[in-house]
Amino acid sequence: MNILVVGRGGREHTIAQKLATSSRVKHLYVAPGNAGIQHVAECVDIDEMNIDELVTFAVENKIDLTIVGPEAPLNAGIANRFMRAGLRVFAPTKEAAIIEGSKDYAKSLMKKYDIPTAASATFKDVAEAKAYIEEQGAPIVIKADGLAAGKGVVVAMTKEEAFKAVDDMLVSKAFSDAGAKVVIEEFLEGREFSLMAIVHGEAVYPLVTARDHKRAFDNDLGPNTGGMGAYAPVTDVPKSDLTFAVEEIVKKTAKSLVKEGRSFTGILYAGLMLTEEGPKVIEFNARFGDPETQVILPLLKNDLIQVLDDVLKGKNPGLKFSQEHCLGVVVASSGYPGSYEKGKVLPEININDNQFVIHAGTKQTDEGIVSDGGRVLLVGTKAPTLDKAREQTYETCNVFETDENFFYRKDIGK
Ligand code: AMP
Ligand code: GLY
């Protein structure tokens, strides 16, 4: 098959790397790709939001299957457009991707179908939002309704912080239309984990669990980021809670979407909090998580094309996962998630056979590969134990230790 992957980050590099090992792939294209992806696929210079050109490219190059990484084109209807052009695509329609695109929609779906999540209310009016915060007290969580590149959530420890978040979103329009409505949510305590599943209508095939580390600095301090590292599988979620999460959260959600006329095809990602009352939904994503994918796909034993092809044909793909552990540490530009400089030359990274380097924000120049984003790359290791995976990853990351242009967390998986 000829395959097209849409996206340019670490997640897409991992997907492309996995696809590059498939005997079923004839030609692999990634649009637009990055400096790491170019070594495993042909990068095509089309922006992920340029859906017209992507459709034309797919038709002209006889693409048999397209896989979409990021959320923005999903919400813009890329799957709808590909299907209308008679192209096969492993991605949700915009009607289904709304589960990520509108937190208010996700909340109303969960309320209607009794899917466990934090109590919440949605507001457009500043005074009403503040009255609700006054009544509920802090800590409390304020979320922009729409897509905000992972930046639209404020976990407010005081009422004042919560009021400021409401002002930023509803008055100063910090997220423009994405913040025209805010969801105000009960603060959940517990351990977070990510559960992704391959979904086609009511058919749900869970992947192994993973844990992302979203705060910028060690000990979960500092601002939220796109993710500073991850590991899989998560070992501190009891089996009964995991079964509950699969049955009562992910399968129930897939079924609910079908009932609502929004049948979902693609990766349904549940961000969960294991509370004293059991797992509850923090958020849904309509796509592969980043950086969770970077540590989950290396554990998948199946050929990814076999899996996606089976699922689209209504067959059970028989997912098989390695018993090993996988851990990845993100190396970021100093200053991220605030302002940072680009164009810093990367040092040479020496890795073992069980390790990998995944590019996120990098660019090929005459001087070599340079940084081109906040999260630059991820160093990952697959090993028999989580401790081994962590130790080896950090040994490799050491090359960045004295380089002031970059930083990374020292406590991923601890
Ligand atoms: P999200 O972008 O929705 O995943 O939110 C970013 C992060 O904020 C999550 O990974 C959690 O750590 C935190 N968070 C979101 N909602 C809640 C909540 N209701 N209670 C506690 N923490 C939350
Ligand atoms: N790792 C969280 C996300 O992909 O949104």
PDB file of C-alpha atoms and ligand atoms in Angstrom, residues 11 212 214 226 269 283 285 287-292, ligand 2:
ATOM      1  CA  ARG A  11       4.152  11.347  17.282  1.00  0.00           C
ATOM      2  CA  ASP A 212       2.659  11.508  30.315  1.00  0.00           C
ATOM      3  CA  LYS A 214       2.944  17.428  31.522  1.00  0.00           C
ATOM      4  CA  GLY A 226       2.800  19.492  25.521  1.00  0.00           C
ATOM      5  CA  TYR A 269      -7.605   8.812  23.768  1.00  0.00           C
ATOM      6  CA  GLU A 283     -10.178  14.817  28.724  1.00  0.00           C
ATOM      7  CA  ASN A 285      -8.536  13.342  22.440  1.00  0.00           C
ATOM      8  CA  ARG A 287      -5.988  11.064  17.982  1.00  0.00           C
ATOM      9  CA  PHE A 288      -2.748   9.431  19.079  1.00  0.00           C
ATOM     10  CA  GLY A 289      -1.333  11.138  22.205  1.00  0.00           C
ATOM     11  CA  ASP A 290       1.984  12.907  22.081  1.00  0.00           C
ATOM     12  CA  PRO A 291       4.375  11.798  23.662  1.00  0.00           C
ATOM     13  CA  GLU A 292       2.489   8.611  24.707  1.00  0.00           C
TER      14      GLU A 292
HETATM   15  N1  GLY B   2      -0.225  13.740  25.859  1.00  0.00           N
HETATM   16  C1  GLY B   2      -1.415  14.499  25.822  1.00  0.00           C
HETATM   17  C2  GLY B   2      -1.914  14.772  24.469  1.00  0.00           C
HETATM   18  O1  GLY B   2      -1.496  14.178  23.495  1.00  0.00           O
HETATM   19  O2  GLY B   2      -2.780  15.611  24.345  1.00  0.00           O
END
